[in-house]
Backbone as JSON Lines, residues from 0, in Angstrom:
{"i":0,"aa":"M","n":[108.82,65.57,-167.98],"ca":[108.34,66.92,-167.7],"c":[107.0,67.17,-168.39]}
{"i":1,"aa":"A","n":[106.88,66.74,-169.63],"ca":[105.63,66.95,-170.36],"c":[104.47,66.22,-169.69]}
{"i":2,"aa":"A","n":[104.74,65.02,-169.17],"ca":[103.71,64.24,-168.5],"c":[103.41,64.78,-167.1]}
{"i":3,"aa":"S","n":[104.22,65.72,-166.64],"ca":[103.96,66.39,-165.37],"c":[103.25,67.72,-165.59]}
{"i":4,"aa":"H","n":[102.74,67.9,-166.8],"ca":[102.01,69.1,-167.2],"c":[102.89,70.35,-167.18]}
{"i":5,"aa":"C","n":[104.14,70.18,-167.61],"ca":[105.06,71.3,-167.76],"c":[105.38,71.46,-169.25]}
{"i":6,"aa":"L","n":[105.52,72.7,-169.69],"ca":[105.99,72.95,-171.05],"c":[107.48,72.63,-171.1]}
{"i":7,"aa":"A","n":[107.87,71.66,-171.91],"ca":[109.25,71.21,-171.99],"c":[109.74,71.37,-173.42]}
{"i":8,"aa":"T","n":[110.74,72.21,-173.62],"ca":[111.23,72.48,-174.97],"c":[112.57,71.8,-175.22]}
{"i":9,"aa":"I","n":[112.69,71.2,-176.4],"ca":[113.91,70.52,-176.79],"c":[114.91,71.55,-177.3]}
{"i":10,"aa":"S","n":[116.07,71.55,-176.72],"ca":[117.1,72.53,-177.04],"c":[117.6,72.4,-178.47]}
{"i":11,"aa":"R","n":[118.21,73.47,-178.98],"ca":[118.93,73.38,-180.25],"c":[120.4,73.75,-180.03]}
{"i":12,"aa":"N","n":[120.87,73.57,-178.8],"ca":[122.28,73.8,-178.47],"c":[123.09,72.53,-178.68]}
{"i":13,"aa":"G","n":[124.4,72.68,-178.8],"ca":[125.28,71.53,-178.89],"c":[124.93,70.63,-180.06]}
{"i":14,"aa":"I","n":[124.8,69.33,-179.8],"ca":[124.51,68.37,-180.87],"c":[123.1,68.56,-181.43]}
{"i":15,"aa":"M","n":[122.23,69.27,-180.67],"ca":[120.87,69.48,-181.14],"c":[120.77,70.58,-182.2]}
{"i":16,"aa":"V","n":[121.89,71.19,-182.53],"ca":[121.9,72.12,-183.66],"c":[121.53,71.38,-184.94]}
{"i":17,"aa":"D","n":[121.93,70.11,-185.0],"ca":[121.59,69.27,-186.13],"c":[120.08,69.0,-186.12]}
{"i":18,"aa":"I","n":[119.4,69.37,-187.19],"ca":[117.94,69.27,-187.24],"c":[117.47,67.83,-187.06]}
{"i":19,"aa":"K","n":[118.17,66.89,-187.67],"ca":[117.75,65.49,-187.58],"c":[117.87,64.98,-186.14]}
{"i":20,"aa":"R","n":[118.93,65.35,-185.46],"ca":[119.08,64.92,-184.06],"c":[117.94,65.47,-183.21]}
{"i":21,"aa":"Q","n":[117.62,66.74,-183.41],"ca":[116.57,67.36,-182.62],"c":[115.21,66.71,-182.9]}
{"i":22,"aa":"S","n":[114.92,66.48,-184.18],"ca":[113.64,65.86,-184.53],"c":[113.59,64.39,-184.13]}
{"i":23,"aa":"D","n":[114.73,63.7,-184.16],"ca":[114.78,62.31,-183.7],"c":[114.48,62.23,-182.2]}
{"i":24,"aa":"L","n":[115.0,63.18,-181.45],"ca":[114.71,63.21,-180.02],"c":[113.22,63.43,-179.77]}
{"i":25,"aa":"A","n":[112.63,64.33,-180.56],"ca":[111.19,64.57,-180.44],"c":[110.41,63.28,-180.7]}
{"i":26,"aa":"K","n":[110.83,62.54,-181.71],"ca":[110.16,61.27,-182.03],"c":[110.21,60.31,-180.85]}
{"i":27,"aa":"E","n":[111.39,60.21,-180.21],"ca":[111.55,59.31,-179.07],"c":[110.72,59.77,-177.87]}
{"i":28,"aa":"V","n":[110.61,61.1,-177.7],"ca":[109.8,61.63,-176.6],"c":[108.34,61.22,-176.76]}
{"i":29,"aa":"F","n":[107.83,61.33,-177.97],"ca":[106.43,60.96,-178.2],"c":[106.21,59.46,-178.01]}
{"i":30,"aa":"K","n":[107.21,58.65,-178.37],"ca":[107.11,57.21,-178.11],"c":[107.03,56.94,-176.61]}
{"i":31,"aa":"K","n":[107.83,57.68,-175.85],"ca":[107.84,57.5,-174.39],"c":[106.51,57.93,-173.79]}
{"i":32,"aa":"L","n":[105.94,59.01,-174.27],"ca":[104.65,59.46,-173.76],"c":[103.55,58.46,-174.07]}
{"i":33,"aa":"E","n":[103.63,57.83,-175.23],"ca":[102.66,56.79,-175.58],"c":[102.76,55.62,-174.61]}
{"i":34,"aa":"S","n":[104.01,55.27,-174.26],"ca":[104.23,54.19,-173.31],"c":[103.7,54.56,-171.93]}
{"i":35,"aa":"L","n":[103.94,55.79,-171.53],"ca":[103.45,56.26,-170.22],"c":[101.92,56.28,-170.17]}
{"i":36,"aa":"K","n":[101.32,56.61,-171.3],"ca":[99.85,56.61,-171.36],"c":[99.3,55.24,-171.04]}
{"i":37,"aa":"N","n":[99.94,54.22,-171.6],"ca":[99.45,52.86,-171.44],"c":[99.76,52.26,-170.08]}
{"i":38,"aa":"T","n":[100.62,52.94,-169.31],"ca":[100.93,52.45,-167.96],"c":[100.31,53.35,-166.9]}
{"i":39,"aa":"L","n":[100.65,54.63,-166.91],"ca":[100.16,55.54,-165.87],"c":[98.67,55.83,-165.98]}
{"i":40,"aa":"L","n":[98.14,55.8,-167.19],"ca":[96.74,56.16,-167.38],"c":[95.85,54.96,-167.7]}
{"i":41,"aa":"K","n":[96.38,53.78,-167.53],"ca":[95.63,52.58,-167.85],"c":[94.32,52.52,-167.07]}
{"i":42,"aa":"G","n":[93.23,52.29,-167.79],"ca":[91.93,52.17,-167.16],"c":[91.18,53.48,-166.98]}
{"i":43,"aa":"R","n":[91.81,54.59,-167.26],"ca":[91.14,55.89,-167.12],"c":[90.37,56.24,-168.39]}
{"i":44,"aa":"E","n":[89.16,56.75,-168.21],"ca":[88.34,57.1,-169.36],"c":[88.9,58.3,-170.11]}
{"i":45,"aa":"D","n":[89.64,59.15,-169.41],"ca":[90.16,60.37,-170.03],"c":[91.61,60.24,-170.47]}
{"i":46,"aa":"K","n":[92.11,59.01,-170.61],"ca":[93.54,58.84,-170.89],"c":[93.96,59.46,-172.22]}
{"i":47,"aa":"N","n":[93.11,59.38,-173.23],"ca":[93.47,59.97,-174.52],"c":[93.5,61.5,-174.45]}
{"i":48,"aa":"K","n":[92.57,62.06,-173.68],"ca":[92.54,63.51,-173.52],"c":[93.78,64.0,-172.78]}
{"i":49,"aa":"V","n":[94.15,63.31,-171.7],"ca":[95.35,63.68,-170.94],"c":[96.59,63.51,-171.8]}
{"i":50,"aa":"H","n":[96.62,62.43,-172.58],"ca":[97.76,62.18,-173.46],"c":[97.93,63.31,-174.47]}
{"i":51,"aa":"C","n":[96.83,63.86,-174.96],"ca":[96.91,65.01,-175.88],"c":[97.52,66.22,-175.2]}
{"i":52,"aa":"F","n":[97.18,66.43,-173.92],"ca":[97.79,67.53,-173.17],"c":[99.3,67.32,-173.08]}
{"i":53,"aa":"W","n":[99.7,66.09,-172.78],"ca":[101.12,65.79,-172.68],"c":[101.85,66.12,-173.97]}
{"i":54,"aa":"K","n":[101.27,65.71,-175.08],"ca":[101.94,65.92,-176.38],"c":[102.07,67.41,-176.7]}
{"i":55,"aa":"R","n":[101.06,68.2,-176.32],"ca":[101.15,69.64,-176.58],"c":[102.17,70.32,-175.69]}
{"i":56,"aa":"N","n":[102.58,69.64,-174.62],"ca":[103.61,70.19,-173.74],"c":[105.02,70.01,-174.29]}
{"i":57,"aa":"V","n":[105.15,69.21,-175.34],"ca":[106.47,68.99,-175.95],"c":[106.72,70.07,-176.99]}
{"i":58,"aa":"G","n":[107.67,70.92,-176.7],"ca":[108.02,71.99,-177.64],"c":[109.46,71.85,-178.1]}
{"i":59,"aa":"A","n":[109.86,72.74,-178.99],"ca":[111.24,72.73,-179.48],"c":[111.66,74.16,-179.79]}
{"i":60,"aa":"I","n":[112.91,74.42,-179.59],"ca":[113.46,75.76,-179.82],"c":[113.93,75.89,-181.26]}
{"i":61,"aa":"V","n":[113.58,77.02,-181.88],"ca":[114.01,77.31,-183.24],"c":[114.68,78.68,-183.28]}
{"i":62,"aa":"E","n":[115.38,78.93,-184.38],"ca":[116.12,80.17,-184.53],"c":[115.2,81.39,-184.68]}
{"i":63,"aa":"P","n":[115.7,82.59,-184.39],"ca":[114.92,83.81,-184.61],"c":[114.91,84.25,-186.07]}
{"i":64,"aa":"S","n":[115.62,83.54,-186.92],"ca":[115.64,83.83,-188.36],"c":[114.67,82.88,-189.05]}
{"i":65,"aa":"F","n":[113.7,83.42,-189.79],"ca":[112.68,82.58,-190.42],"c":[113.28,81.58,-191.39]}
{"i":66,"aa":"N","n":[114.25,82.0,-192.19],"ca":[114.86,81.11,-193.18],"c":[115.53,79.9,-192.53]}
{"i":67,"aa":"K","n":[116.07,80.09,-191.33],"ca":[116.69,78.99,-190.61],"c":[115.66,78.21,-189.8]}
{"i":68,"aa":"A","n":[114.67,78.93,-189.27],"ca":[113.68,78.3,-188.41],"c":[112.73,77.4,-189.18]}
{"i":69,"aa":"L","n":[112.38,77.77,-190.42],"ca":[111.37,77.03,-191.15],"c":[111.72,75.57,-191.39]}
{"i":70,"aa":"P","n":[112.91,75.23,-191.95],"ca":[113.21,73.81,-192.16],"c":[113.27,73.03,-190.85]}
{"i":71,"aa":"R","n":[113.74,73.68,-189.79],"ca":[113.79,73.02,-188.48],"c":[112.36,72.76,-187.97]}
{"i":72,"aa":"A","n":[111.52,73.78,-188.06],"ca":[110.15,73.65,-187.58],"c":[109.37,72.62,-188.39]}
{"i":73,"aa":"D","n":[109.59,72.58,-189.7],"ca":[108.9,71.61,-190.55],"c":[109.28,70.18,-190.15]}
{"i":74,"aa":"A","n":[110.57,69.95,-189.91],"ca":[111.03,68.62,-189.52],"c":[110.44,68.21,-188.17]}
{"i":75,"aa":"L","n":[110.4,69.13,-187.24],"ca":[109.85,68.85,-185.92],"c":[108.34,68.64,-185.99]}
{"i":76,"aa":"Y","n":[107.68,69.43,-186.83],"ca":[106.23,69.3,-187.0],"c":[105.88,67.91,-187.55]}
{"i":77,"aa":"N","n":[106.69,67.43,-188.46],"ca":[106.45,66.11,-189.04],"c":[106.58,65.0,-188.0]}
{"i":78,"aa":"E","n":[107.3,65.25,-186.92],"ca":[107.44,64.26,-185.85],"c":[106.38,64.44,-184.76]}
{"i":79,"aa":"G","n":[105.54,65.48,-184.89],"ca":[104.46,65.65,-183.94],"c":[104.53,66.88,-183.07]}
{"i":80,"aa":"V","n":[105.61,67.66,-183.17],"ca":[105.74,68.87,-182.34],"c":[104.75,69.93,-182.8]}
{"i":81,"aa":"R","n":[104.02,70.5,-181.85],"ca":[103.04,71.53,-182.16],"c":[103.26,72.8,-181.34]}
{"i":82,"aa":"T","n":[104.38,72.84,-180.63],"ca":[104.72,74.02,-179.82],"c":[106.15,74.41,-180.12]}
{"i":83,"aa":"F","n":[106.36,75.67,-180.49],"ca":[107.7,76.15,-180.82],"c":[108.05,77.37,-179.97]}
{"i":84,"aa":"R","n":[109.31,77.42,-179.61],"ca":[109.83,78.59,-178.92],"c":[110.89,79.24,-179.79]}
{"i":85,"aa":"I","n":[110.63,80.46,-180.21],"ca":[111.61,81.24,-180.96],"c":[112.53,81.9,-179.94]}
{"i":86,"aa":"Y","n":[113.8,81.56,-179.98],"ca":[114.7,82.04,-178.93],"c":[115.87,82.85,-179.5]}
{"i":87,"aa":"S","n":[116.04,84.03,-178.94],"ca":[117.21,84.85,-179.24],"c":[117.58,85.64,-177.99]}
{"i":88,"aa":"P","n":[118.81,85.51,-177.48],"ca":[119.21,86.28,-176.3],"c":[119.51,87.74,-176.6]}
{"i":89,"aa":"E","n":[119.65,88.07,-177.88],"ca":[119.98,89.45,-178.26],"c":[118.74,90.2,-178.73]}
{"i":90,"aa":"P","n":[118.67,91.51,-178.45],"ca":[117.54,92.31,-178.94],"c":[117.53,92.36,-180.47]}
{"i":91,"aa":"G","n":[116.34,92.57,-181.04],"ca":[116.24,92.68,-182.48],"c":[114.81,92.49,-182.95]}
{"i":92,"aa":"T","n":[114.6,92.74,-184.25],"ca":[113.25,92.62,-184.8],"c":[112.99,91.27,-185.45]}
{"i":93,"aa":"E","n":[114.02,90.43,-185.55],"ca":[113.85,89.13,-186.21],"c":[112.83,88.26,-185.49]}
{"i":94,"aa":"I","n":[112.74,88.38,-184.17],"ca":[111.78,87.58,-183.41],"c":[110.36,87.88,-183.89]}
{"i":95,"aa":"I","n":[110.06,89.15,-184.08],"ca":[108.73,89.57,-184.51],"c":[108.42,89.01,-185.9]}
{"i":96,"aa":"K","n":[109.36,89.17,-186.82],"ca":[109.17,88.69,-188.19],"c":[109.01,87.18,-188.23]}
{"i":97,"aa":"T","n":[109.84,86.47,-187.49],"ca":[109.79,85.01,-187.5],"c":[108.5,84.5,-186.88]}
{"i":98,"aa":"T","n":[108.04,85.15,-185.82],"ca":[106.77,84.79,-185.19],"c":[105.63,84.9,-186.2]}
{"i":99,"aa":"K","n":[105.59,86.0,-186.89],"ca":[104.52,86.26,-187.86],"c":[104.53,85.24,-188.99]}
{"i":100,"aa":"L","n":[105.7,84.96,-189.54],"ca":[105.8,84.07,-190.69],"c":[105.57,82.61,-190.32]}
{"i":101,"aa":"L","n":[106.04,82.19,-189.14],"ca":[105.79,80.82,-188.71],"c":[104.3,80.62,-188.41]}
{"i":102,"aa":"K","n":[103.68,81.62,-187.82],"ca":[102.26,81.51,-187.53],"c":[101.45,81.45,-188.83]}
{"i":103,"aa":"K","n":[101.88,82.21,-189.81],"ca":[101.21,82.17,-191.11],"c":[101.4,80.82,-191.78]}
{"i":104,"aa":"H","n":[102.59,80.26,-191.63],"ca":[102.91,78.99,-192.27],"c":[102.11,77.83,-191.68]}
{"i":105,"aa":"F","n":[102.03,77.78,-190.33],"ca":[101.38,76.65,-189.67],"c":[99.93,76.94,-189.27]}
{"i":106,"aa":"G","n":[99.56,78.21,-189.19],"ca":[98.21,78.55,-188.79],"c":[97.94,78.24,-187.33]}
{"i":107,"aa":"K","n":[96.71,77.9,-187.03],"ca":[96.31,77.66,-185.65],"c":[96.71,76.27,-185.16]}
{"i":108,"aa":"N","n":[97.41,75.52,-186.0],"ca":[97.82,74.17,-185.6],"c":[98.95,74.17,-184.57]}
{"i":109,"aa":"V","n":[99.63,75.32,-184.42],"ca":[100.76,75.36,-183.5],"c":[100.62,76.5,-182.5]}
{"i":110,"aa":"E","n":[101.35,76.37,-181.41],"ca":[101.52,77.46,-180.45],"c":[102.95,77.97,-180.57]}
{"i":111,"aa":"I","n":[103.11,79.28,-180.5],"ca":[104.44,79.87,-180.62],"c":[104.72,80.76,-179.41]}
{"i":112,"aa":"F","n":[105.84,80.51,-178.77],"ca":[106.31,81.33,-177.65],"c":[107.56,82.07,-178.12]}
{"i":113,"aa":"S","n":[107.6,83.37,-177.93],"ca":[108.68,84.19,-178.48],"c":[109.48,84.86,-177.36]}
{"i":114,"aa":"G","n":[110.79,84.92,-177.54],"ca":[111.64,85.56,-176.55],"c":[113.1,85.6,-177.0]}
{"i":115,"aa":"Q","n":[113.98,86.32,-176.33],"ca":[113.63,86.97,-175.09],"c":[113.11,88.39,-175.36]}
{"i":116,"aa":"I","n":[111.99,88.72,-174.76],"ca":[111.38,90.03,-174.92],"c":[112.09,91.02,-174.01]}
{"i":117,"aa":"I","n":[112.39,92.21,-174.54],"ca":[113.18,93.16,-173.76],"c":[112.42,94.44,-173.38]}
{"i":118,"aa":"D","n":[111.26,94.7,-174.01],"ca":[110.5,95.88,-173.61],"c":[109.02,95.7,-173.97]}
{"i":119,"aa":"V","n":[108.2,96.63,-173.5],"ca":[106.75,96.53,-173.67],"c":[106.37,96.6,-175.14]}
{"i":120,"aa":"D","n":[107.0,97.5,-175.89],"ca":[106.66,97.65,-177.3],"c":[106.92,96.37,-178.08]}
{"i":121,"aa":"Q","n":[108.05,95.73,-177.82],"ca":[108.37,94.48,-178.5],"c":[107.35,93.4,-178.14]}
{"i":122,"aa":"A","n":[106.95,93.35,-176.89],"ca":[105.96,92.36,-176.45],"c":[104.63,92.56,-177.18]}
{"i":123,"aa":"K","n":[104.21,93.82,-177.33],"ca":[102.96,94.11,-178.04],"c":[103.05,93.69,-179.5]}
{"i":124,"aa":"R","n":[104.17,93.98,-180.13],"ca":[104.34,93.65,-181.55],"c":[104.39,92.14,-181.76]}
{"i":125,"aa":"V","n":[105.0,91.43,-180.83],"ca":[105.06,89.98,-180.93],"c":[103.66,89.39,-180.77]}
{"i":126,"aa":"E","n":[102.89,89.93,-179.84],"ca":[101.52,89.46,-179.66],"c":[100.7,89.71,-180.93]}
{"i":127,"aa":"E","n":[100.85,90.89,-181.51],"ca":[100.14,91.22,-182.75],"c":[100.55,90.3,-183.9]}
{"i":128,"aa":"S","n":[101.78,89.78,-183.83],"ca":[102.28,88.9,-184.89],"c":[101.79,87.47,-184.72]}
{"i":129,"aa":"G","n":[101.1,87.19,-183.62],"ca":[100.51,85.87,-183.44],"c":[101.09,85.01,-182.33]}
{"i":130,"aa":"A","n":[101.99,85.55,-181.53],"ca":[102.58,84.75,-180.45],"c":[101.51,84.35,-179.44]}
{"i":131,"aa":"D","n":[101.64,83.13,-178.92],"ca":[100.72,82.63,-177.91],"c":[101.25,82.86,-176.5]}
{"i":132,"aa":"G","n":[102.5,83.29,-176.4],"ca":[103.1,83.57,-175.11],"c":[104.48,84.16,-175.33]}
{"i":133,"aa":"V","n":[105.03,84.79,-174.29],"ca":[106.37,85.39,-174.4],"c":[107.25,84.91,-173.27]}
{"i":134,"aa":"F","n":[108.54,84.88,-173.55],"ca":[109.55,84.61,-172.53],"c":[110.31,85.91,-172.26]}
{"i":135,"aa":"V","n":[110.53,86.2,-170.99],"ca":[111.36,87.34,-170.6],"c":[112.37,86.86,-169.57]}
{"i":136,"aa":"G","n":[113.41,87.66,-169.38],"ca":[114.36,87.36,-168.32],"c":[115.69,86.88,-168.82]}
{"i":137,"aa":"I","n":[116.74,87.56,-168.39],"ca":[118.11,87.18,-168.71],"c":[118.91,87.22,-167.42]}
{"i":138,"aa":"G","n":[119.6,86.14,-167.12],"ca":[120.38,86.06,-165.89],"c":[121.55,87.02,-165.88]}
{"i":139,"aa":"G","n":[121.98,87.37,-164.67],"ca":[123.01,88.39,-164.52],"c":[124.39,87.88,-164.18]}
{"i":140,"aa":"G","n":[124.66,86.62,-164.44],"ca":[125.99,86.09,-164.14],"c":[125.87,84.8,-163.36]}
{"i":141,"aa":"G","n":[127.01,84.22,-162.98],"ca":[126.96,82.95,-162.27],"c":[126.52,81.84,-163.21]}
{"i":142,"aa":"R","n":[125.27,81.39,-163.04],"ca":[124.78,80.31,-163.89],"c":[124.55,80.77,-165.31]}
{"i":143,"aa":"C","n":[124.1,82.02,-165.49],"ca":[123.79,82.51,-166.83],"c":[124.61,83.76,-167.13]}
{"i":144,"aa":"I","n":[125.33,83.75,-168.24],"ca":[126.16,84.9,-168.61],"c":[125.64,85.56,-169.88]}
{"i":145,"aa":"T","n":[124.38,85.26,-170.24],"ca":[123.82,85.84,-171.46],"c":[123.82,87.37,-171.41]}
{"i":146,"aa":"G","n":[123.41,87.92,-170.27],"ca":[123.36,89.37,-170.15],"c":[124.72,90.02,-170.37]}
{"i":147,"aa":"I","n":[125.75,89.4,-169.83],"ca":[127.1,89.95,-169.97],"c":[127.56,89.86,-171.42]}
{"i":148,"aa":"R","n":[127.29,88.73,-172.06],"ca":[127.76,88.51,-173.43],"c":[127.01,89.39,-174.43]}
{"i":149,"aa":"S","n":[125.71,89.62,-174.18],"ca":[124.91,90.39,-175.15],"c":[124.8,91.86,-174.81]}
{"i":150,"aa":"G","n":[125.3,92.24,-173.63],"ca":[125.21,93.63,-173.22],"c":[123.79,94.06,-172.86]}
{"i":151,"aa":"S","n":[122.95,93.1,-172.47],"ca":[121.55,93.39,-172.15],"c":[121.41,93.75,-170.68]}
{"i":152,"aa":"V","n":[120.48,94.63,-170.39],"ca":[120.23,95.05,-169.01],"c":[119.4,93.97,-168.31]}
{"i":153,"aa":"I","n":[119.76,93.67,-167.07],"ca":[119.04,92.65,-166.31],"c":[117.94,93.35,-165.5]}
{"i":154,"aa":"D","n":[116.77,93.49,-166.08],"ca":[115.69,94.22,-165.4],"c":[114.34,93.53,-165.55]}
{"i":155,"aa":"W","n":[114.34,92.19,-165.58],"ca":[113.07,91.51,-165.84],"c":[112.0,91.78,-164.8]}
{"i":156,"aa":"P","n":[112.32,92.03,-163.51],"ca":[111.23,92.35,-162.58],"c":[110.46,93.6,-163.0]}
{"i":157,"aa":"M","n":[111.18,94.64,-163.43],"ca":[110.52,95.86,-163.87],"c":[109.74,95.64,-165.16]}
{"i":158,"aa":"L","n":[110.29,94.82,-166.06],"ca":[109.61,94.55,-167.33],"c":[108.32,93.78,-167.1]}
{"i":159,"aa":"V","n":[108.37,92.74,-166.28],"ca":[107.17,91.95,-166.01],"c":[106.08,92.83,-165.39]}
{"i":160,"aa":"W","n":[106.48,93.71,-164.47],"ca":[105.52,94.63,-163.86],"c":[104.93,95.57,-164.91]}
{"i":161,"aa":"S","n":[105.77,96.06,-165.81],"ca":[105.31,97.01,-166.83],"c":[104.38,96.35,-167.85]}
{"i":162,"aa":"L","n":[104.47,95.04,-168.0],"ca":[103.64,94.34,-168.98],"c":[102.23,94.07,-168.47]}
{"i":163,"aa":"R","n":[101.98,94.31,-167.19],"ca":[100.65,94.06,-166.64],"c":[99.62,94.93,-167.36]}
{"i":164,"aa":"G","n":[98.61,94.29,-167.95],"ca":[97.56,95.02,-168.64],"c":[97.92,95.47,-170.04]}
{"i":165,"aa":"E","n":[99.16,95.24,-170.47],"ca":[99.6,95.69,-171.79],"c":[99.47,94.6,-172.85]}
{"i":166,"aa":"I","n":[99.59,93.34,-172.43],"ca":[99.42,92.21,-173.36],"c":[98.45,91.21,-172.74]}
{"i":167,"aa":"N","n":[97.9,90.35,-173.59],"ca":[96.89,89.4,-173.14],"c":[97.31,87.95,-173.34]}
{"i":168,"aa":"I","n":[98.61,87.72,-173.35],"ca":[99.15,86.36,-173.5],"c":[100.07,86.08,-172.32]}
{"i":169,"aa":"P","n":[100.32,84.8,-172.02],"ca":[101.14,84.43,-170.87],"c":[102.56,84.99,-170.94]}
{"i":170,"aa":"I","n":[103.09,85.3,-169.77],"ca":[104.47,85.77,-169.62],"c":[105.24,84.74,-168.81]}
{"i":171,"aa":"I","n":[106.21,84.11,-169.44],"ca":[107.03,83.11,-168.76],"c":[108.39,83.74,-168.45]}
{"i":172,"aa":"V","n":[108.82,83.59,-167.22],"ca":[110.0,84.33,-166.75],"c":[111.18,83.4,-166.47]}
{"i":173,"aa":"E","n":[112.35,83.81,-166.97],"ca":[113.6,83.1,-166.71],"c":[114.57,84.06,-166.01]}
{"i":174,"aa":"G","n":[115.85,83.69,-165.99],"ca":[116.86,84.58,-165.46],"c":[116.87,84.69,-163.95]}
{"i":175,"aa":"G","n":[116.59,83.6,-163.26],"ca":[116.6,83.62,-161.8],"c":[115.23,83.66,-161.16]}
{"i":176,"aa":"A","n":[114.19,83.61,-161.97],"ca":[112.83,83.66,-161.43],"c":[112.54,82.49,-160.51]}
{"i":177,"aa":"S","n":[113.16,81.34,-160.79],"ca":[112.91,80.16,-159.95],"c":[113.46,80.32,-158.54]}
{"i":178,"aa":"D","n":[114.33,81.31,-158.34],"ca":[114.83,81.6,-157.01],"c":[113.93,82.58,-156.27]}
{"i":179,"aa":"H","n":[112.96,83.15,-156.97],"ca":[112.06,84.15,-156.39],"c":[110.63,83.88,-156.89]}
{"i":180,"aa":"I","n":[110.12,82.71,-156.59],"ca":[108.84,82.28,-157.17],"c":[107.69,83.19,-156.78]}
{"i":181,"aa":"A","n":[107.53,83.46,-155.49],"ca":[106.41,84.28,-155.04],"c":[106.47,85.68,-155.64]}
{"i":182,"aa":"L","n":[107.66,86.29,-155.66],"ca":[107.82,87.63,-156.21],"c":[107.49,87.65,-157.7]}
{"i":183,"aa":"T","n":[107.97,86.64,-158.43],"ca":[107.72,86.58,-159.88],"c":[106.23,86.53,-160.17]}
{"i":184,"aa":"L","n":[105.5,85.71,-159.44],"ca":[104.06,85.59,-159.67],"c":[103.32,86.85,-159.24]}
{"i":185,"aa":"L","n":[103.76,87.48,-158.16],"ca":[103.12,88.72,-157.71],"c":[103.34,89.85,-158.7]}
{"i":186,"aa":"L","n":[104.49,89.87,-159.36],"ca":[104.78,90.9,-160.35],"c":[103.91,90.76,-161.6]}
{"i":187,"aa":"G","n":[103.41,89.53,-161.85],"ca":[102.55,89.33,-163.02],"c":[102.99,88.22,-163.93]}
{"i":188,"aa":"G","n":[104.02,87.46,-163.54],"ca":[104.45,86.33,-164.36],"c":[103.39,85.23,-164.38]}
{"i":189,"aa":"S","n":[103.21,84.62,-165.53],"ca":[102.25,83.53,-165.67],"c":[102.89,82.18,-165.36]}
{"i":190,"aa":"G","n":[104.19,82.1,-165.54],"ca":[104.9,80.85,-165.3],"c":[106.39,81.11,-165.14]}
{"i":191,"aa":"I","n":[107.11,80.11,-164.68],"ca":[108.54,80.23,-164.44],"c":[109.27,79.12,-165.19]}
{"i":192,"aa":"S","n":[110.32,79.49,-165.87],"ca":[111.1,78.53,-166.64],"c":[112.47,78.34,-166.0]}
{"i":193,"aa":"T","n":[112.93,77.1,-166.0],"ca":[114.27,76.82,-165.48],"c":[114.91,75.74,-166.33]}
{"i":194,"aa":"S","n":[116.22,75.8,-166.47],"ca":[116.92,74.83,-167.31],"c":[118.02,74.1,-166.59]}
{"i":195,"aa":"R","n":[118.55,74.66,-165.53],"ca":[119.78,74.11,-164.96],"c":[119.61,72.74,-164.34]}
{"i":196,"aa":"V","n":[118.38,72.38,-163.92],"ca":[118.19,71.11,-163.24],"c":[118.14,69.95,-164.23]}
{"i":197,"aa":"V","n":[117.5,70.15,-165.38],"ca":[117.25,69.01,-166.27],"c":[117.89,69.12,-167.63]}
{"i":198,"aa":"V","n":[118.28,70.31,-168.05],"ca":[118.88,70.47,-169.37],"c":[120.38,70.62,-169.21]}
{"i":199,"aa":"G","n":[121.14,69.75,-169.81],"ca":[122.57,69.77,-169.6],"c":[123.38,69.82,-170.87]}
{"i":200,"aa":"G","n":[124.68,69.72,-170.7],"ca":[125.57,69.69,-171.84],"c":[126.36,70.96,-172.0]}
{"i":201,"aa":"T","n":[126.19,71.9,-171.08],"ca":[126.96,73.14,-171.13],"c":[127.63,73.37,-169.78]}
{"i":202,"aa":"I","n":[128.58,74.29,-169.75],"ca":[129.24,74.63,-168.48],"c":[128.23,75.21,-167.51]}
{"i":203,"aa":"E","n":[127.3,76.02,-168.04],"ca":[126.3,76.66,-167.18],"c":[125.32,75.64,-166.62]}
{"i":204,"aa":"S","n":[124.94,74.65,-167.4],"ca":[123.9,73.7,-166.99],"c":[124.33,72.26,-167.24]}
{"i":205,"aa":"P","n":[125.25,71.73,-166.42],"ca":[125.71,70.36,-166.64],"c":[124.76,69.3,-166.11]}
{"i":206,"aa":"G","n":[123.78,69.69,-165.29],"ca":[122.96,68.73,-164.57],"c":[122.26,67.71,-165.44]}
{"i":207,"aa":"G","n":[121.74,68.11,-166.59],"ca":[120.99,67.19,-167.43],"c":[121.8,66.03,-167.96]}
{"i":208,"aa":"L","n":[123.13,66.13,-167.91],"ca":[123.95,65.02,-168.38],"c":[123.68,63.76,-167.58]}
{"i":209,"aa":"L","n":[123.22,63.94,-166.35],"ca":[122.92,62.78,-165.51],"c":[121.79,61.96,-166.1]}
{"i":210,"aa":"Y","n":[120.89,62.62,-166.84],"ca":[119.75,61.93,-167.42],"c":[120.16,61.2,-168.7]}
{"i":211,"aa":"C","n":[121.34,61.46,-169.18],"ca":[121.78,60.85,-170.44],"c":[122.84,59.77,-170.21]}
{"i":212,"aa":"S","n":[122.94,59.29,-168.98],"ca":[123.92,58.24,-168.7],"c":[123.23,57.01,-168.14]}
{"i":213,"aa":"D","n":[123.82,55.84,-168.42],"ca":[123.21,54.61,-167.94],"c":[123.72,54.27,-166.53]}
{"i":214,"aa":"S","n":[123.33,53.1,-166.04],"ca":[123.68,52.74,-164.68],"c":[125.18,52.47,-164.49]}
């Protein structure tokens, strides 16, 4: 995914809750990208530049709590990760605080995407705290039951529309946006995120397990 110029974040669900497992996976990803550089980009004058783009596309998810996120982010940073996604399905101010403190800790060396954003005010505060982009959108059942479990309102189309002109950073949309691509982009989304096709290991998203099995 990273070599296809997509932002690809390493989960912290399941066995990836363990910091070493998550950082070890990041290490293997960068080894694979190096291998791809030497095959897919062989002979190209811009291969190192393209390879740098690929590496910046490799991100990792960290907790919305700074005390928990920092050791995880440090371990991932040491393996080469320079893009972090602070993820929390529940509303709260921890996302804002963690964004600010992680940005202060790493400076301009990293990009931080914060979510899930639930209103315009939170989006503005996250941007002021140093976020390079925001994630919005919570699914309403079926594949995603986050909204039901957290008691959150499923209104990302209205939120994305309301954010137009209010913030100056990219808005990445989840929660069914991949089923309504044209509408999402027309509303003001900068990008669309999906997990069910390639990220597996849960009842909601078993598909990625196919990528973790041999012949």
